[in-house]
Amino acid sequence: MTSGPGPARRLLRALSDAGGRRRGADDGTRGNAPAGQARGRAFGLRTRLVFAFLLVAVVSAGTTSALTYREARNALLKTAQDTAVSSFRDQVQQTGWNLPVQERQSLEETLRYIARRAKPHPWVVFAEYGSVRASSGENPVSTVITPELRRAAHAHPNGSFERVVKDGVPYLTIAMPTVFKTGPEGTLPSGIVLYAVMRMTDEQINVDALLVAARDGALPGLAIALIPGLIAARSVLRPVRELRQAAQSMGSGRLDTRITVRGSDELADLARTFNESAGKLERSVRELREAEARARRFASDVSHELRTPLAGMLAVTEVLDEDAGRLDSDTARAIRLVSAETGKLAVLVEDLMEISRFDARAAELNTDEVDVAETIGKTLQNRHWTDGRVRTDLSPGIRARLDPRRFDVVIANLVGNALRHGAAPVTVSLRGEARSPGPPVLVTEVADSGPGIRSDVLPHIFDRFYKADAARTRSAGSGLGLAITLENVRLHGGTVRAGNRPGGGAVFTVEIPLHLGEADG
């Protein structure tokens, strides 16, 4: 005999529920998913893999382009700069100077002579000698030459240079003091400082062209990098997708589902682990199914075998009960005890047979249209519960299609349980409730006036043979009454739940759907 729903059945039910929820997510509910789930799918594993691949490609391409651009720019500018500085130094050193400078005109001619030999681009040459200012151009003074360059010219006899941007135009400015040689190693400043100002527009154009080329070269590279990114994501996600489909298949009850193992990487290890776990689960479920089938068969066979001798025992104890009054007190007490225990055994056997029919899915509904309040009244009257211990609050005129025998068992078990484990008076109420969406429901409540149900007992109240008090090994019931009630309500497509009333006492609520036109009240 089993002491609760079979382990295999509970496991298979959990797998079926998971599969149903998964199928619901893959079918019509997919379009109605919450915004958070939609955003989660938008940033799923595929998106994150492609994004990570592109991020690496962007960083690599950006770093390479930046380094290439910097090196090319520096090389381009250094070439023009070195050429200009070297050429200007040579021209200054090859020019002869008559000191002191007497005429500004002759100084300007010398400056123009030097400017005509400019490399790699034209120069404008300026000279400063004391208070004398002259140039090869129209203005004797340049606004591009900075005070820093003038100070550097006096500090460095071999000259110095500086790159300056003026009004968006890049310039190279060179300062070169003129000197007289006083010996093989000695020099003497002449007091004349020459400056060359060269536009670097061509170099700037070339630098801008390098930047555009780096940018235009990186963008197609990123677009091309998207292709291997998608391929890599596909190769990674294929086993993940197969794993998801296999999990859905197992959730639907196909425990022989396996995944094809490809390669020897971590995903292949995951597939092998899944297959090993699925194999162990399949073997465990098969063993549980076989054990549960044996337990059901044992309970059913024992119950059937006990019915025949129990029928004879009940007949004998009934005769003995009639004659117990003519016997001595000890014998009469023993006869009544045997009669009571035989009756309990008969009830237990009938309950076991009923549970066996539910487990074998052989229980059927034989429905008929009944007046529900009248049906409940007959149940109470047949059990002699009309002596004030049970009160009723039944809405009249409610008609529904029910199995009268099974509904009678539901009400009898709930009221009997309330009288045994609660306290009188017990109240049975009946009403119809409209539900939207869905059909109206028939609501039946059975409430007692006892201490209620402990919180640790509530989750197990409908378990088979569950004892709220472990010390109480015997009771007037079979321990299957509430389990049979649950199965009968489920057979009607309804639900039953247990709870406690705010004012004290336990309450059991049965809700059975009513089709349109079945409720008049």
Coordinates of C-alpha atoms in Angstrom, one line a residue:
M1 CA 0.0 0.0 0.0
T2 CA 1.3 3.4 -0.8
S3 CA 1.4 6.2 1.7
G4 CA 1.0 9.1 -0.7
P5 CA 1.0 9.9 -4.5
G6 CA 3.6 7.7 -6.1
P7 CA 7.1 9.1 -6.5
A8 CA 7.2 8.3 -10.2
R9 CA 3.9 10.1 -10.7
R10 CA 5.1 13.2 -8.9
L11 CA 8.3 13.3 -10.9
L12 CA 6.4 12.8 -14.2
R13 CA 3.8 15.4 -13.3
A14 CA 6.6 17.9 -12.5
L15 CA 8.3 17.1 -15.9
S16 CA 4.9 17.4 -17.7
D17 CA 4.2 20.8 -16.0
A18 CA 7.7 22.0 -17.0
G19 CA 7.1 20.9 -20.6
G20 CA 3.7 22.5 -20.7
R21 CA 5.1 25.8 -19.4
R22 CA 7.9 25.6 -22.0
R23 CA 5.5 24.8 -24.8
G24 CA 3.3 27.7 -23.7
A25 CA 6.3 30.0 -23.9
D26 CA 7.1 28.7 -27.5
D27 CA 3.5 29.0 -28.8
G28 CA 0.9 31.7 -28.5
T29 CA 2.2 33.2 -25.3
R30 CA 5.5 34.1 -27.1
G31 CA 3.9 37.2 -28.7
N32 CA 2.4 38.2 -25.4
A33 CA 5.6 37.9 -23.3
P34 CA 6.2 40.7 -20.8
A35 CA 8.4 43.6 -21.8
G36 CA 11.2 42.4 -19.5
Q37 CA 11.3 39.0 -21.1
A38 CA 11.2 40.6 -24.6
R39 CA 14.2 42.7 -23.6
G40 CA 15.9 39.7 -22.2
R41 CA 15.5 37.8 -25.5
A42 CA 16.7 40.9 -27.4
F43 CA 20.0 40.7 -25.5
G44 CA 20.2 36.9 -25.6
L45 CA 23.3 34.8 -25.8
R46 CA 23.6 35.2 -29.6
T47 CA 23.4 39.0 -29.4
R48 CA 26.0 39.0 -26.5
L49 CA 28.4 36.7 -28.4
V50 CA 28.2 38.8 -31.6
F51 CA 28.5 42.0 -29.6
A52 CA 31.6 40.7 -27.8
F53 CA 33.2 39.6 -31.1
L54 CA 32.5 43.0 -32.7
L55 CA 33.8 44.8 -29.6
V56 CA 37.1 42.9 -29.8
A57 CA 37.2 43.7 -33.6
V58 CA 36.5 47.4 -32.9
V59 CA 39.2 47.6 -30.2
S60 CA 41.7 45.7 -32.4
A61 CA 40.9 47.8 -35.5
G62 CA 40.8 51.0 -33.6
T63 CA 44.1 50.3 -31.9
T64 CA 45.8 49.3 -35.1
S65 CA 44.4 52.2 -37.0
A66 CA 45.4 54.7 -34.3
L67 CA 49.0 53.3 -34.0
T68 CA 49.3 53.3 -37.8
Y69 CA 48.0 56.8 -38.1
R70 CA 50.2 58.1 -35.4
E71 CA 53.4 56.5 -36.9
A72 CA 52.5 57.6 -40.4
R73 CA 51.7 61.2 -39.2
N74 CA 54.9 61.5 -37.2
A75 CA 57.0 60.1 -40.1
L76 CA 55.3 62.5 -42.6
L77 CA 55.8 65.6 -40.3
K78 CA 59.3 64.6 -39.3
T79 CA 60.4 64.3 -42.9
A80 CA 59.2 67.7 -43.8
Q81 CA 60.5 69.2 -40.6
D82 CA 64.0 67.7 -40.9
T83 CA 64.3 68.7 -44.5
A84 CA 63.3 72.3 -43.7
V85 CA 65.5 72.6 -40.6
S86 CA 68.5 71.1 -42.4
S87 CA 68.1 73.3 -45.5
F88 CA 67.6 76.5 -43.4
R89 CA 70.7 75.8 -41.3
D90 CA 72.8 75.2 -44.4
Q91 CA 71.6 78.4 -46.0
V92 CA 72.2 80.4 -42.9
Q93 CA 75.7 79.0 -42.5
Q94 CA 76.6 79.6 -46.2
T95 CA 75.5 83.2 -46.1
G96 CA 78.1 85.9 -45.4
W97 CA 77.2 88.8 -43.2
N98 CA 78.7 92.3 -43.0
L99 CA 78.4 93.6 -39.5
P100 CA 77.2 95.9 -38.3
V101 CA 74.2 95.9 -40.6
Q102 CA 74.0 99.4 -42.1
E103 CA 71.2 99.1 -44.5
R104 CA 67.9 97.3 -44.1
Q105 CA 67.5 97.0 -47.8
S106 CA 70.7 94.9 -48.2
L107 CA 69.5 92.7 -45.3
E108 CA 66.1 92.1 -47.0
E109 CA 67.9 91.1 -50.3
T110 CA 69.9 88.5 -48.3
L111 CA 66.7 87.2 -46.7
R112 CA 65.0 86.9 -50.1
Y113 CA 68.0 85.1 -51.4
I114 CA 67.7 82.5 -48.6
A115 CA 63.9 82.3 -49.1
R116 CA 64.4 81.4 -52.8
R117 CA 66.3 78.3 -51.8
A118 CA 63.5 77.0 -49.4
K119 CA 62.9 73.3 -49.0
P120 CA 60.5 71.4 -49.1
H121 CA 58.0 74.3 -49.2
P122 CA 58.4 78.1 -49.6
W123 CA 59.6 80.0 -46.5
V124 CA 59.2 83.5 -45.3
V125 CA 62.5 84.5 -43.7
F126 CA 62.6 87.0 -40.9
A127 CA 65.6 88.7 -39.3
E128 CA 66.1 90.4 -35.9
Y129 CA 69.2 92.4 -35.2
G130 CA 68.9 94.7 -32.2
S131 CA 66.1 97.0 -33.1
V132 CA 66.2 96.2 -36.8
R133 CA 63.4 94.0 -38.1
A134 CA 63.4 92.7 -41.7
S135 CA 61.8 89.9 -43.8
S136 CA 61.7 88.4 -47.2
G137 CA 58.0 89.2 -47.3
E138 CA 55.8 92.2 -47.0
N139 CA 55.7 92.4 -43.2
P140 CA 58.9 92.8 -41.2
V141 CA 57.5 91.0 -38.2
S142 CA 55.7 87.7 -38.0
T143 CA 52.7 87.0 -35.7
V144 CA 53.5 83.2 -35.9
I145 CA 56.8 83.4 -34.1
T146 CA 56.2 82.8 -30.4
P147 CA 58.1 84.3 -27.4
E148 CA 59.1 80.7 -26.5
L149 CA 60.9 80.3 -29.8
R150 CA 62.7 83.6 -29.4
R151 CA 64.0 82.5 -26.0
A152 CA 65.0 79.2 -27.4
A153 CA 66.9 80.9 -30.2
H154 CA 69.2 82.7 -27.7
A155 CA 69.6 79.6 -25.6
H156 CA 70.5 77.1 -28.4
P157 CA 73.2 78.3 -30.8
N158 CA 72.5 75.4 -33.2
G159 CA 68.9 76.6 -33.6
S160 CA 65.4 75.3 -32.6
F161 CA 62.0 74.8 -34.2
E162 CA 58.3 74.8 -33.2
R163 CA 55.1 73.7 -34.8
V164 CA 52.3 76.3 -34.5
V165 CA 48.7 76.4 -35.6
K166 CA 47.5 79.9 -36.3
D167 CA 43.9 80.6 -37.4
G168 CA 43.6 76.9 -38.3
V169 CA 46.7 76.9 -40.5
P170 CA 49.7 74.7 -39.4
Y171 CA 53.2 76.3 -39.5
L172 CA 56.7 75.2 -38.9
T173 CA 58.8 78.0 -37.4
I174 CA 62.6 77.7 -37.2
A175 CA 65.0 79.9 -35.3
M176 CA 68.6 80.0 -36.3
P177 CA 71.1 82.5 -34.7
T178 CA 74.1 83.4 -37.0
V179 CA 77.6 83.0 -35.6
F180 CA 81.2 83.7 -36.5
K181 CA 83.8 81.0 -36.2
T182 CA 86.7 82.0 -34.1
G183 CA 88.6 78.8 -34.5
P184 CA 88.2 75.1 -35.3
E185 CA 85.8 74.6 -32.4
G186 CA 84.9 78.1 -31.3
T187 CA 82.0 80.3 -32.4
L188 CA 80.9 83.8 -31.6
P189 CA 77.3 85.1 -31.9
S190 CA 76.8 87.8 -34.5
G191 CA 73.6 89.1 -32.9
I192 CA 71.5 88.4 -36.0
V193 CA 68.8 85.8 -35.5
L194 CA 67.0 84.4 -38.5
Y195 CA 63.5 82.8 -38.5
A196 CA 61.9 80.8 -41.2
V197 CA 58.1 80.4 -41.3
M198 CA 56.8 77.6 -43.5
R199 CA 53.2 76.6 -44.1
M200 CA 52.6 72.9 -43.6
T201 CA 49.2 72.8 -45.4
D202 CA 50.3 69.9 -47.7
E203 CA 51.3 67.8 -44.7
Q204 CA 48.0 68.6 -43.0
I205 CA 46.1 67.5 -46.1
N206 CA 48.1 64.3 -46.2
V207 CA 47.5 63.7 -42.4
D208 CA 43.8 64.2 -42.9
A209 CA 43.9 61.8 -45.8
L210 CA 45.6 59.2 -43.5
L211 CA 42.8 59.7 -40.9
V212 CA 40.1 59.2 -43.5
A213 CA 41.9 56.2 -44.9
A214 CA 42.2 54.6 -41.5
R215 CA 38.5 55.2 -40.8
D216 CA 37.3 54.0 -44.2
G217 CA 39.5 51.0 -43.9
A218 CA 38.3 50.1 -40.4
L219 CA 34.6 50.2 -41.2
P220 CA 34.6 47.6 -43.9
G221 CA 36.8 45.5 -41.7
L222 CA 34.2 45.6 -39.0
A223 CA 31.5 44.7 -41.4
I224 CA 33.5 41.7 -42.6
A225 CA 34.3 40.8 -39.0
L226 CA 30.5 40.4 -38.4
I227 CA 30.4 37.3 -40.6
P228 CA 32.9 35.2 -38.6
G229 CA 31.2 36.6 -35.5
L230 CA 27.8 35.2 -36.6
I231 CA 29.5 31.9 -37.6
A232 CA 31.1 31.6 -34.2
A233 CA 27.9 32.4 -32.4
R234 CA 26.1 29.8 -34.5
S235 CA 28.6 27.1 -33.7
V236 CA 28.4 28.0 -30.0
L237 CA 24.6 28.2 -29.9
R238 CA 23.9 25.0 -31.8
P239 CA 24.6 22.7 -28.9
V240 CA 22.8 25.1 -26.5
R241 CA 19.7 25.0 -28.8
E242 CA 19.9 21.2 -29.0
L243 CA 20.1 21.1 -25.2
R244 CA 17.0 23.3 -24.9
Q245 CA 15.1 21.2 -27.3
A246 CA 16.2 18.0 -25.5
A247 CA 15.1 19.5 -22.1
Q248 CA 11.7 20.4 -23.7
S249 CA 11.4 16.8 -25.0
M250 CA 12.2 15.4 -21.6
G251 CA 9.7 17.8 -20.0
S252 CA 7.1 16.3 -22.4
G253 CA 7.8 12.8 -21.0
R254 CA 10.2 11.5 -23.6
L255 CA 12.9 10.4 -21.2
D256 CA 14.9 8.5 -24.0
T257 CA 15.9 11.9 -25.5
R258 CA 19.7 12.2 -26.1
I259 CA 22.0 14.8 -27.6
T260 CA 24.5 14.2 -30.4
V261 CA 28.0 14.8 -29.0
R262 CA 30.3 16.7 -31.4
G263 CA 34.0 17.4 -30.7
S264 CA 35.8 17.4 -27.3
D265 CA 35.3 21.0 -26.0
E266 CA 33.3 22.2 -23.0
L267 CA 30.0 22.1 -24.9
A268 CA 30.7 18.5 -25.8
D269 CA 31.3 17.7 -22.1
L270 CA 28.0 19.4 -21.3
A271 CA 26.2 17.2 -23.9
R272 CA 27.8 14.1 -22.5
T273 CA 26.8 15.1 -19.0
F274 CA 23.2 15.7 -20.1
N275 CA 23.1 12.3 -21.8
E276 CA 24.4 10.6 -18.7
S277 CA 22.0 12.4 -16.4
A278 CA 19.1 11.6 -18.8
G279 CA 20.0 7.9 -18.8
K280 CA 20.1 7.8 -15.0
L281 CA 16.8 9.7 -14.8
E282 CA 15.2 7.3 -17.3
R283 CA 16.4 4.3 -15.3
S284 CA 15.2 5.9 -12.0
V285 CA 11.8 6.7 -13.4
R286 CA 11.4 3.2 -14.9
E287 CA 12.2 1.7 -11.5
L288 CA 9.8 4.1 -9.8
R289 CA 7.1 3.3 -12.3
E290 CA 7.6 -0.4 -11.8
A291 CA 7.6 0.0 -8.0
E292 CA 4.5 2.1 -8.1
A293 CA 2.7 -0.4 -10.4
R294 CA 3.6 -3.2 -8.0
A295 CA 2.3 -1.1 -5.1
R296 CA -0.9 -0.4 -6.8
R297 CA -1.3 -4.0 -7.9
F298 CA -0.6 -5.1 -4.3
A299 CA -3.1 -2.7 -2.8
S300 CA -5.8 -3.7 -5.4
D301 CA -5.2 -7.4 -5.0
V302 CA -5.2 -7.3 -1.2
S303 CA -8.3 -5.2 -1.2
H304 CA -10.1 -7.6 -3.5
E305 CA -9.0 -10.6 -1.5
L306 CA -10.1 -9.1 1.8
R307 CA -13.6 -8.2 0.6
T308 CA -14.9 -11.8 0.6
P309 CA -13.8 -12.7 4.1
L310 CA -14.8 -9.3 5.4
A311 CA -18.3 -9.8 4.0
G312 CA -18.6 -12.9 6.1
M313 CA -17.1 -11.3 9.2
L314 CA -19.5 -8.4 8.9
A315 CA -22.4 -10.7 8.7
V316 CA -21.3 -12.7 11.8
T317 CA -20.5 -9.5 13.8
E318 CA -24.0 -8.2 12.9
V319 CA -25.6 -11.3 14.4
L320 CA -23.3 -11.2 17.4
D321 CA -24.2 -7.5 18.0
E322 CA -27.9 -8.5 18.1
D323 CA -27.2 -11.2 20.8
A324 CA -24.6 -9.2 22.8
G325 CA -27.2 -7.9 25.2
R326 CA -27.9 -11.5 26.4
L327 CA -24.2 -12.2 27.1
D328 CA -22.1 -11.3 30.1
S329 CA -20.5 -7.8 30.1
D330 CA -17.0 -8.9 29.2
T331 CA -18.1 -11.0 26.3
A332 CA -20.5 -8.3 25.1
R333 CA -17.7 -5.7 25.2
A334 CA -15.4 -8.0 23.2
I335 CA -18.0 -8.7 20.6
R336 CA -18.7 -4.9 20.2
L337 CA -15.0 -4.2 19.9
V338 CA -14.6 -6.9 17.2
S339 CA -17.6 -5.5 15.4
A340 CA -16.3 -2.0 15.5
E341 CA -12.9 -2.9 14.3
T342 CA -14.3 -5.1 11.5
G343 CA -16.4 -2.1 10.3
K344 CA -13.2 0.0 10.3
L345 CA -11.4 -2.6 8.3
A346 CA -14.3 -2.8 5.8
V347 CA -14.1 1.0 5.4
L348 CA -10.3 0.9 4.9
V349 CA -10.7 -1.8 2.3
E350 CA -13.3 0.1 0.4
D351 CA -11.2 3.3 0.5
L352 CA -8.1 1.4 -0.7
M353 CA -10.1 0.0 -3.6
E354 CA -11.3 3.5 -4.5
I355 CA -7.8 4.9 -4.4
S356 CA -6.6 2.0 -6.6
R357 CA -9.2 2.9 -9.1
F358 CA -8.0 6.6 -9.1
D359 CA -4.4 5.4 -9.5
A360 CA -5.3 3.2 -12.4
R361 CA -7.3 6.0 -13.9
A362 CA -10.3 3.8 -14.0
A363 CA -12.6 6.1 -12.0
E364 CA -15.4 7.6 -14.1
L365 CA -18.0 10.3 -13.6
N366 CA -21.7 9.4 -13.9
T367 CA -23.2 12.8 -13.9
D368 CA -26.8 13.9 -13.6
E369 CA -28.5 17.2 -13.2
V370 CA -29.2 17.6 -9.5
D371 CA -30.4 20.2 -7.0
V372 CA -27.1 20.7 -5.1
A373 CA -28.7 21.9 -1.8
E374 CA -31.1 19.0 -1.8
T375 CA -28.2 16.6 -2.5
I376 CA -26.2 18.0 0.5
G377 CA -29.3 17.7 2.7
K378 CA -29.7 14.0 1.8
T379 CA -26.0 13.4 2.6
L380 CA -26.4 14.9 6.1
Q381 CA -29.7 13.0 6.7
N382 CA -28.3 9.6 5.7
R383 CA -25.4 10.1 8.1
H384 CA -27.7 11.2 10.9
W385 CA -26.0 14.6 11.1
T386 CA -29.3 16.5 11.6
D387 CA -29.1 16.5 15.4
G388 CA -27.7 20.1 15.7
R389 CA -24.0 19.3 15.3
V390 CA -24.1 20.4 11.7
R391 CA -25.7 23.6 10.5
T392 CA -26.4 24.5 6.9
D393 CA -26.4 27.7 4.9
L394 CA -27.5 26.5 1.4
S395 CA -28.5 28.8 -1.4
P396 CA -31.6 27.2 -2.9
G397 CA -32.3 26.6 -6.6
I398 CA -28.7 25.9 -7.7
R399 CA -28.7 23.0 -10.2
A400 CA -25.6 21.4 -11.6
R401 CA -24.4 18.3 -13.4
L402 CA -22.6 16.3 -10.8
D403 CA -21.9 12.7 -10.0
P404 CA -24.3 12.3 -7.1
R405 CA -22.4 9.4 -5.5
R406 CA -19.0 11.1 -5.7
F407 CA -20.3 14.4 -4.5
D408 CA -22.0 12.6 -1.6
V409 CA -18.5 11.2 -0.7
V410 CA -16.9 14.6 -0.9
I411 CA -19.5 16.2 1.5
A412 CA -19.5 13.2 3.9
N413 CA -15.7 13.0 4.1
L414 CA -15.4 16.8 4.8
V415 CA -18.1 16.9 7.4
G416 CA -16.9 13.7 9.1
N417 CA -13.4 15.0 9.2
A418 CA -14.6 18.2 10.8
L419 CA -16.6 16.4 13.5
R420 CA -13.7 14.0 14.3
H421 CA -10.8 16.4 14.3
G422 CA -12.5 19.8 14.8
A423 CA -15.5 20.7 17.0
A424 CA -19.2 21.2 16.6
P425 CA -21.1 23.0 15.4
V426 CA -19.9 22.4 11.8
T427 CA -21.3 24.7 9.1
V428 CA -21.9 23.6 5.5
S429 CA -22.5 26.5 3.1
L430 CA -23.3 26.6 -0.6
R431 CA -23.3 29.4 -3.1
G432 CA -22.7 30.1 -6.8
E433 CA -20.1 32.6 -7.9
A434 CA -19.5 34.3 -11.2
R435 CA -15.9 34.3 -12.4
S436 CA -14.4 36.4 -15.2
P437 CA -12.9 35.0 -17.3
G438 CA -14.3 31.5 -17.2
P439 CA -17.6 29.9 -16.2
P440 CA -19.3 30.4 -12.8
V441 CA -18.3 28.0 -10.0
L442 CA -20.2 26.1 -7.4
V443 CA -18.6 26.9 -4.0
T444 CA -19.1 24.6 -1.1
E445 CA -17.5 25.3 2.3
V446 CA -17.3 23.1 5.4
A447 CA -16.2 25.0 8.5
D448 CA -15.8 23.7 12.1
S449 CA -15.4 25.4 15.5
G450 CA -12.2 23.7 16.6
P451 CA -8.7 25.0 17.0
G452 CA -7.9 25.0 13.3
I453 CA -5.1 23.4 11.3
R454 CA -1.5 24.0 12.3
S455 CA 0.6 25.7 9.7
D456 CA 3.0 22.7 9.4
V457 CA 0.1 20.4 8.7
L458 CA -1.6 22.4 6.0
P459 CA 0.7 21.4 3.1
H460 CA 0.1 17.7 3.9
I461 CA -3.5 17.8 4.8
F462 CA -4.6 15.9 1.6
D463 CA -1.7 13.3 1.7
R464 CA -2.6 9.7 2.1
F465 CA -2.3 8.2 5.6
Y466 CA -0.8 11.5 6.9
K467 CA -1.1 11.9 10.7
A468 CA -1.1 15.4 12.1
D469 CA -0.2 13.9 15.5
A470 CA 2.5 11.3 15.1
A471 CA 1.6 9.9 18.5
R472 CA -1.9 9.1 17.4
T473 CA -1.4 5.8 15.5
R474 CA -5.1 5.0 15.4
S475 CA -8.2 7.0 14.5
A476 CA -11.8 6.5 13.6
G477 CA -11.0 7.1 9.9
S478 CA -9.0 5.3 7.3
G479 CA -6.5 8.1 6.7
L480 CA -7.6 8.2 3.1
G481 CA -10.8 10.3 3.3
L482 CA -9.3 13.7 2.3
A483 CA -7.2 12.1 -0.4
I484 CA -10.3 10.5 -1.9
T485 CA -12.1 13.8 -1.5
L486 CA -9.3 15.5 -3.5
E487 CA -9.4 12.9 -6.3
N488 CA -13.3 13.2 -6.6
V489 CA -13.1 17.0 -6.8
R490 CA -10.4 16.8 -9.4
L491 CA -12.5 14.3 -11.4
H492 CA -15.2 17.0 -11.5
G493 CA -12.6 19.5 -12.8
G494 CA -12.6 21.4 -9.5
T495 CA -10.3 22.3 -6.7
V496 CA -10.4 21.8 -2.9
R497 CA -8.2 23.7 -0.4
A498 CA -7.9 23.8 3.4
G499 CA -7.4 26.9 5.6
N500 CA -8.3 28.5 8.9
R501 CA -10.9 31.1 9.6
P502 CA -9.9 34.4 11.1
G503 CA -12.2 33.7 14.1
G504 CA -10.9 30.2 14.6
G505 CA -11.7 26.8 13.2
A506 CA -10.7 25.0 10.0
V507 CA -12.5 25.5 6.7
F508 CA -12.4 23.4 3.5
T509 CA -13.5 25.1 0.3
V510 CA -14.6 23.1 -2.8
E511 CA -14.9 24.9 -6.1
I512 CA -16.4 23.0 -9.1
P513 CA -17.0 24.8 -12.5
L514 CA -20.5 25.2 -13.6
H515 CA -21.5 25.4 -17.3
L516 CA -23.7 28.3 -18.4
G517 CA -27.3 27.6 -17.7
E518 CA -26.6 25.2 -14.8
A519 CA -27.0 27.8 -12.0
D520 CA -30.3 29.4 -11.3
G521 CA -29.2 31.2 -8.1

